[in-house]
Amino acid sequence: MPTISMFYGILIKMYWDDHAPPHFHAEYAGGEAVVDIQTLEIIRGGIPKGAAMLIKEWALQHRSELMEYWILCEQLQTPNKIKPLE
């Protein structure tokens, strides 16, 4: 599972050949959340509200890249890194 970005202690990852809908995994402080790329809603798991807000802000800036990387991961290809939230 490639880590595609990291910021403020948050790890953003995608699994190869993962189930729909298109999503990414966010890990922070021992918690994990699965975030839908299209809606940016947490669809499974949970993390602190402050971290969730940072993740949503980052994902809004990189939504098109996230969709491209979702397709790459479906094809078992490794995506590049995405710039962290600044």
mmCIF file of N, CA and C in Angstrom:
data_model
loop_
_atom_site.group_PDB
_atom_site.id
_atom_site.type_symbol
_atom_site.label_atom_id
_atom_site.label_comp_id
_atom_site.label_asym_id
_atom_site.label_seq_id
_atom_site.Cartn_x
_atom_site.Cartn_y
_atom_site.Cartn_z
ATOM 1 N N MET A 1 0.853 -1.170 0.000
ATOM 2 C CA MET A 1 0.000 0.000 0.000
ATOM 3 C C MET A 1 0.899 1.233 0.000
ATOM 4 N N PRO A 2 0.928 1.949 -1.107
ATOM 5 C CA PRO A 2 1.793 3.124 -1.168
ATOM 6 C C PRO A 2 1.286 4.280 -0.307
ATOM 7 N N THR A 3 2.215 4.939 0.366
ATOM 8 C CA THR A 3 1.913 6.199 1.039
ATOM 9 C C THR A 3 2.092 7.289 -0.007
ATOM 10 N N ILE A 4 1.017 8.014 -0.292
ATOM 11 C CA ILE A 4 1.085 9.009 -1.365
ATOM 12 C C ILE A 4 1.289 10.433 -0.860
ATOM 13 N N SER A 5 1.065 10.648 0.443
ATOM 14 C CA SER A 5 1.334 11.964 1.007
ATOM 15 C C SER A 5 1.438 11.845 2.524
ATOM 16 N N MET A 6 2.086 12.847 3.115
ATOM 17 C CA MET A 6 2.237 12.874 4.559
ATOM 18 C C MET A 6 2.325 14.334 4.995
ATOM 19 N N PHE A 7 1.511 14.712 5.988
ATOM 20 C CA PHE A 7 1.538 16.083 6.497
ATOM 21 C C PHE A 7 0.943 16.113 7.893
ATOM 22 N N TYR A 8 1.541 16.903 8.761
ATOM 23 C CA TYR A 8 1.077 17.087 10.140
ATOM 24 C C TYR A 8 0.828 15.759 10.862
ATOM 25 N N GLY A 9 1.660 14.763 10.592
ATOM 26 C CA GLY A 9 1.509 13.455 11.225
ATOM 27 C C GLY A 9 0.447 12.574 10.598
ATOM 28 N N ILE A 10 -0.167 13.022 9.527
ATOM 29 C CA ILE A 10 -1.211 12.271 8.822
ATOM 30 C C ILE A 10 -0.578 11.546 7.641
ATOM 31 N N LEU A 11 -0.856 10.259 7.516
ATOM 32 C CA LEU A 11 -0.404 9.477 6.367
ATOM 33 C C LEU A 11 -1.588 9.244 5.442
ATOM 34 N N ILE A 12 -1.398 9.468 4.150
ATOM 35 C CA ILE A 12 -2.425 9.218 3.145
ATOM 36 C C ILE A 12 -1.947 8.052 2.291
ATOM 37 N N LYS A 13 -2.773 7.007 2.201
ATOM 38 C CA LYS A 13 -2.385 5.788 1.487
ATOM 39 C C LYS A 13 -3.495 5.321 0.564
ATOM 40 N N MET A 14 -3.108 4.507 -0.410
ATOM 41 C CA MET A 14 -4.058 3.806 -1.279
ATOM 42 C C MET A 14 -3.612 2.358 -1.392
ATOM 43 N N TYR A 15 -4.577 1.468 -1.410
ATOM 44 C CA TYR A 15 -4.286 0.046 -1.615
ATOM 45 C C TYR A 15 -4.371 -0.271 -3.099
ATOM 46 N N TRP A 16 -3.564 -1.239 -3.540
ATOM 47 C CA TRP A 16 -3.687 -1.726 -4.906
ATOM 48 C C TRP A 16 -4.943 -2.573 -5.013
ATOM 49 N N ASP A 17 -5.651 -2.448 -6.136
ATOM 50 C CA ASP A 17 -6.816 -3.276 -6.452
ATOM 51 C C ASP A 17 -7.837 -3.281 -5.317
ATOM 52 N N ASP A 18 -8.138 -2.108 -4.773
ATOM 53 C CA ASP A 18 -9.075 -1.976 -3.654
ATOM 54 C C ASP A 18 -10.517 -1.923 -4.172
ATOM 55 N N HIS A 19 -11.465 -2.064 -3.270
ATOM 56 C CA HIS A 19 -12.893 -2.077 -3.607
ATOM 57 C C HIS A 19 -13.411 -0.668 -3.894
ATOM 58 N N ALA A 20 -14.511 -0.587 -4.623
ATOM 59 C CA ALA A 20 -15.182 0.694 -4.894
ATOM 60 C C ALA A 20 -15.945 1.113 -3.633
ATOM 61 N N PRO A 21 -16.293 2.369 -3.503
ATOM 62 C CA PRO A 21 -16.054 3.508 -4.386
ATOM 63 C C PRO A 21 -14.599 3.971 -4.285
ATOM 64 N N PRO A 22 -14.148 4.793 -5.249
ATOM 65 C CA PRO A 22 -12.791 5.319 -5.181
ATOM 66 C C PRO A 22 -12.561 6.047 -3.851
ATOM 67 N N HIS A 23 -11.489 5.678 -3.169
ATOM 68 C CA HIS A 23 -11.238 6.227 -1.843
ATOM 69 C C HIS A 23 -9.750 6.167 -1.513
ATOM 70 N N PHE A 24 -9.397 6.797 -0.411
ATOM 71 C CA PHE A 24 -8.044 6.680 0.127
ATOM 72 C C PHE A 24 -8.149 6.449 1.628
ATOM 73 N N HIS A 25 -7.053 6.019 2.200
ATOM 74 C CA HIS A 25 -6.979 5.740 3.628
ATOM 75 C C HIS A 25 -6.142 6.827 4.285
ATOM 76 N N ALA A 26 -6.608 7.335 5.406
ATOM 77 C CA ALA A 26 -5.870 8.335 6.173
ATOM 78 C C ALA A 26 -5.607 7.763 7.563
ATOM 79 N N GLU A 27 -4.363 7.831 7.997
ATOM 80 C CA GLU A 27 -3.987 7.343 9.319
ATOM 81 C C GLU A 27 -3.451 8.504 10.141
ATOM 82 N N TYR A 28 -3.903 8.559 11.396
ATOM 83 C CA TYR A 28 -3.439 9.618 12.286
ATOM 84 C C TYR A 28 -3.626 9.179 13.728
ATOM 85 N N ALA A 29 -2.587 9.310 14.527
ATOM 86 C CA ALA A 29 -2.638 9.057 15.974
ATOM 87 C C ALA A 29 -3.270 7.707 16.309
ATOM 88 N N GLY A 30 -2.918 6.684 15.546
ATOM 89 C CA GLY A 30 -3.433 5.344 15.813
ATOM 90 C C GLY A 30 -4.811 5.067 15.245
ATOM 91 N N GLY A 31 -5.456 6.055 14.663
ATOM 92 C CA GLY A 31 -6.766 5.865 14.045
ATOM 93 C C GLY A 31 -6.644 5.818 12.536
ATOM 94 N N GLU A 32 -7.672 5.285 11.902
ATOM 95 C CA GLU A 32 -7.699 5.231 10.440
ATOM 96 C C GLU A 32 -9.092 5.571 9.949
ATOM 97 N N ALA A 33 -9.142 6.290 8.841
ATOM 98 C CA ALA A 33 -10.411 6.619 8.195
ATOM 99 C C ALA A 33 -10.280 6.328 6.709
ATOM 100 N N VAL A 34 -11.382 5.898 6.120
ATOM 101 C CA VAL A 34 -11.463 5.692 4.678
ATOM 102 C C VAL A 34 -12.295 6.846 4.134
ATOM 103 N N VAL A 35 -11.731 7.576 3.159
ATOM 104 C CA VAL A 35 -12.359 8.800 2.654
ATOM 105 C C VAL A 35 -12.728 8.628 1.185
ATOM 106 N N ASP A 36 -14.005 8.837 0.870
ATOM 107 C CA ASP A 36 -14.501 8.784 -0.502
ATOM 108 C C ASP A 36 -13.916 9.970 -1.279
ATOM 109 N N ILE A 37 -13.292 9.703 -2.414
ATOM 110 C CA ILE A 37 -12.639 10.768 -3.184
ATOM 111 C C ILE A 37 -13.659 11.749 -3.765
ATOM 112 N N GLN A 38 -14.807 11.268 -4.191
ATOM 113 C CA GLN A 38 -15.773 12.161 -4.835
ATOM 114 C C GLN A 38 -16.505 13.048 -3.838
ATOM 115 N N THR A 39 -16.908 12.489 -2.698
ATOM 116 C CA THR A 39 -17.674 13.271 -1.723
ATOM 117 C C THR A 39 -16.814 13.845 -0.602
ATOM 118 N N LEU A 40 -15.615 13.282 -0.433
ATOM 119 C CA LEU A 40 -14.693 13.621 0.653
ATOM 120 C C LEU A 40 -15.278 13.333 2.033
ATOM 121 N N GLU A 41 -16.255 12.462 2.081
ATOM 122 C CA GLU A 41 -16.838 12.028 3.349
ATOM 123 C C GLU A 41 -16.083 10.814 3.870
ATOM 124 N N ILE A 42 -15.980 10.709 5.198
ATOM 125 C CA ILE A 42 -15.418 9.502 5.806
ATOM 126 C C ILE A 42 -16.470 8.413 5.694
ATOM 127 N N ILE A 43 -16.117 7.320 5.027
ATOM 128 C CA ILE A 43 -17.082 6.238 4.816
ATOM 129 C C ILE A 43 -16.836 5.055 5.748
ATOM 130 N N ARG A 44 -15.691 5.071 6.430
ATOM 131 C CA ARG A 44 -15.428 4.013 7.411
ATOM 132 C C ARG A 44 -14.327 4.490 8.351
ATOM 133 N N GLY A 45 -14.419 4.070 9.582
ATOM 134 C CA GLY A 45 -13.400 4.416 10.564
ATOM 135 C C GLY A 45 -13.597 5.814 11.106
ATOM 136 N N GLY A 46 -12.557 6.309 11.735
ATOM 137 C CA GLY A 46 -12.650 7.644 12.295
ATOM 138 C C GLY A 46 -11.309 8.138 12.797
ATOM 139 N N ILE A 47 -11.150 9.428 12.758
ATOM 140 C CA ILE A 47 -9.971 10.107 13.277
ATOM 141 C C ILE A 47 -10.441 11.416 13.903
ATOM 142 N N PRO A 48 -9.595 12.066 14.701
ATOM 143 C CA PRO A 48 -10.016 13.317 15.335
ATOM 144 C C PRO A 48 -10.497 14.361 14.319
ATOM 145 N N LYS A 49 -11.456 15.163 14.770
ATOM 146 C CA LYS A 49 -12.099 16.145 13.895
ATOM 147 C C LYS A 49 -11.102 17.111 13.245
ATOM 148 N N GLY A 50 -10.125 17.581 14.003
ATOM 149 C CA GLY A 50 -9.141 18.511 13.444
ATOM 150 C C GLY A 50 -8.357 17.894 12.301
ATOM 151 N N ALA A 51 -7.940 16.635 12.481
ATOM 152 C CA ALA A 51 -7.210 15.933 11.420
ATOM 153 C C ALA A 51 -8.122 15.712 10.220
ATOM 154 N N ALA A 52 -9.379 15.370 10.470
ATOM 155 C CA ALA A 52 -10.329 15.147 9.373
ATOM 156 C C ALA A 52 -10.509 16.419 8.543
ATOM 157 N N MET A 53 -10.526 17.566 9.193
ATOM 158 C CA MET A 53 -10.670 18.832 8.465
ATOM 159 C C MET A 53 -9.442 19.104 7.592
ATOM 160 N N LEU A 54 -8.249 18.812 8.112
ATOM 161 C CA LEU A 54 -7.022 18.995 7.327
ATOM 162 C C LEU A 54 -7.005 18.065 6.120
ATOM 163 N N ILE A 55 -7.440 16.836 6.324
ATOM 164 C CA ILE A 55 -7.477 15.856 5.232
ATOM 165 C C ILE A 55 -8.433 16.319 4.142
ATOM 166 N N LYS A 56 -9.594 16.806 4.538
ATOM 167 C CA LYS A 56 -10.570 17.275 3.552
ATOM 168 C C LYS A 56 -10.023 18.469 2.768
ATOM 169 N N GLU A 57 -9.373 19.393 3.465
ATOM 170 C CA GLU A 57 -8.783 20.561 2.791
ATOM 171 C C GLU A 57 -7.731 20.113 1.770
ATOM 172 N N TRP A 58 -6.862 19.176 2.178
ATOM 173 C CA TRP A 58 -5.831 18.653 1.277
ATOM 174 C C TRP A 58 -6.465 17.948 0.079
ATOM 175 N N ALA A 59 -7.464 17.098 0.340
ATOM 176 C CA ALA A 59 -8.099 16.323 -0.729
ATOM 177 C C ALA A 59 -8.822 17.225 -1.731
ATOM 178 N N LEU A 60 -9.407 18.316 -1.269
ATOM 179 C CA LEU A 60 -10.040 19.271 -2.188
ATOM 180 C C LEU A 60 -9.025 19.826 -3.183
ATOM 181 N N GLN A 61 -7.814 20.066 -2.711
ATOM 182 C CA GLN A 61 -6.761 20.615 -3.567
ATOM 183 C C GLN A 61 -6.221 19.591 -4.558
ATOM 184 N N HIS A 62 -6.395 18.302 -4.256
ATOM 185 C CA HIS A 62 -5.751 17.248 -5.047
ATOM 186 C C HIS A 62 -6.732 16.185 -5.552
ATOM 187 N N ARG A 63 -7.996 16.524 -5.639
ATOM 188 C CA ARG A 63 -9.013 15.528 -6.003
ATOM 189 C C ARG A 63 -8.731 14.876 -7.357
ATOM 190 N N SER A 64 -8.338 15.648 -8.368
ATOM 191 C CA SER A 64 -8.098 15.055 -9.692
ATOM 192 C C SER A 64 -6.913 14.092 -9.648
ATOM 193 N N GLU A 65 -5.858 14.455 -8.925
ATOM 194 C CA GLU A 65 -4.722 13.539 -8.772
ATOM 195 C C GLU A 65 -5.143 12.269 -8.045
ATOM 196 N N LEU A 66 -5.964 12.418 -7.027
ATOM 197 C CA LEU A 66 -6.425 11.246 -6.276
ATOM 198 C C LEU A 66 -7.196 10.285 -7.178
ATOM 199 N N MET A 67 -8.040 10.824 -8.056
ATOM 200 C CA MET A 67 -8.773 9.949 -8.983
ATOM 201 C C MET A 67 -7.819 9.264 -9.958
ATOM 202 N N GLU A 68 -6.836 9.994 -10.466
ATOM 203 C CA GLU A 68 -5.836 9.389 -11.359
ATOM 204 C C GLU A 68 -5.094 8.271 -10.639
ATOM 205 N N TYR A 69 -4.726 8.519 -9.403
ATOM 206 C CA TYR A 69 -3.964 7.531 -8.641
ATOM 207 C C TYR A 69 -4.828 6.327 -8.280
ATOM 208 N N TRP A 70 -6.126 6.554 -8.072
ATOM 209 C CA TRP A 70 -7.040 5.439 -7.828
ATOM 210 C C TRP A 70 -7.006 4.484 -9.022
ATOM 211 N N ILE A 71 -7.068 5.038 -10.221
ATOM 212 C CA ILE A 71 -7.038 4.221 -11.442
ATOM 213 C C ILE A 71 -5.708 3.481 -11.553
ATOM 214 N N LEU A 72 -4.600 4.149 -11.261
ATOM 215 C CA LEU A 72 -3.296 3.483 -11.286
ATOM 216 C C LEU A 72 -3.262 2.308 -10.311
ATOM 217 N N CYS A 73 -3.774 2.516 -9.110
ATOM 218 C CA CYS A 73 -3.769 1.444 -8.110
ATOM 219 C C CYS A 73 -4.664 0.281 -8.533
ATOM 220 N N GLU A 74 -5.771 0.573 -9.212
ATOM 221 C CA GLU A 74 -6.611 -0.510 -9.741
ATOM 222 C C GLU A 74 -5.840 -1.358 -10.743
ATOM 223 N N GLN A 75 -4.893 -0.736 -11.446
ATOM 224 C CA GLN A 75 -4.078 -1.423 -12.451
ATOM 225 C C GLN A 75 -2.769 -1.946 -11.853
ATOM 226 N N LEU A 76 -2.699 -1.950 -10.528
ATOM 227 C CA LEU A 76 -1.539 -2.444 -9.776
ATOM 228 C C LEU A 76 -0.262 -1.665 -10.079
ATOM 229 N N GLN A 77 -0.423 -0.381 -10.409
ATOM 230 C CA GLN A 77 0.726 0.492 -10.645
ATOM 231 C C GLN A 77 0.925 1.402 -9.436
ATOM 232 N N THR A 78 2.149 1.793 -9.209
ATOM 233 C CA THR A 78 2.474 2.631 -8.058
ATOM 234 C C THR A 78 2.335 4.108 -8.419
ATOM 235 N N PRO A 79 1.500 4.838 -7.683
ATOM 236 C CA PRO A 79 1.347 6.270 -7.951
ATOM 237 C C PRO A 79 2.532 7.065 -7.406
ATOM 238 N N ASN A 80 2.690 8.275 -7.904
ATOM 239 C CA ASN A 80 3.699 9.197 -7.381
ATOM 240 C C ASN A 80 3.209 9.795 -6.068
ATOM 241 N N LYS A 81 4.052 10.573 -5.447
ATOM 242 C CA LYS A 81 3.669 11.296 -4.233
ATOM 243 C C LYS A 81 2.861 12.538 -4.623
ATOM 244 N N ILE A 82 1.993 12.964 -3.711
ATOM 245 C CA ILE A 82 1.229 14.201 -3.873
ATOM 246 C C ILE A 82 1.747 15.190 -2.832
ATOM 247 N N LYS A 83 1.875 16.447 -3.227
ATOM 248 C CA LYS A 83 2.368 17.475 -2.311
ATOM 249 C C LYS A 83 1.544 17.486 -1.026
ATOM 250 N N PRO A 84 2.213 17.684 0.101
ATOM 251 C CA PRO A 84 1.485 17.757 1.372
ATOM 252 C C PRO A 84 0.731 19.074 1.510
ATOM 253 N N LEU A 85 -0.142 19.114 2.485
ATOM 254 C CA LEU A 85 -0.845 20.350 2.826
ATOM 255 C C LEU A 85 0.166 21.321 3.424
ATOM 256 N N GLU A 86 0.117 22.545 2.975
ATOM 257 C CA GLU A 86 1.071 23.552 3.481
ATOM 258 C C GLU A 86 0.365 24.583 4.314
#
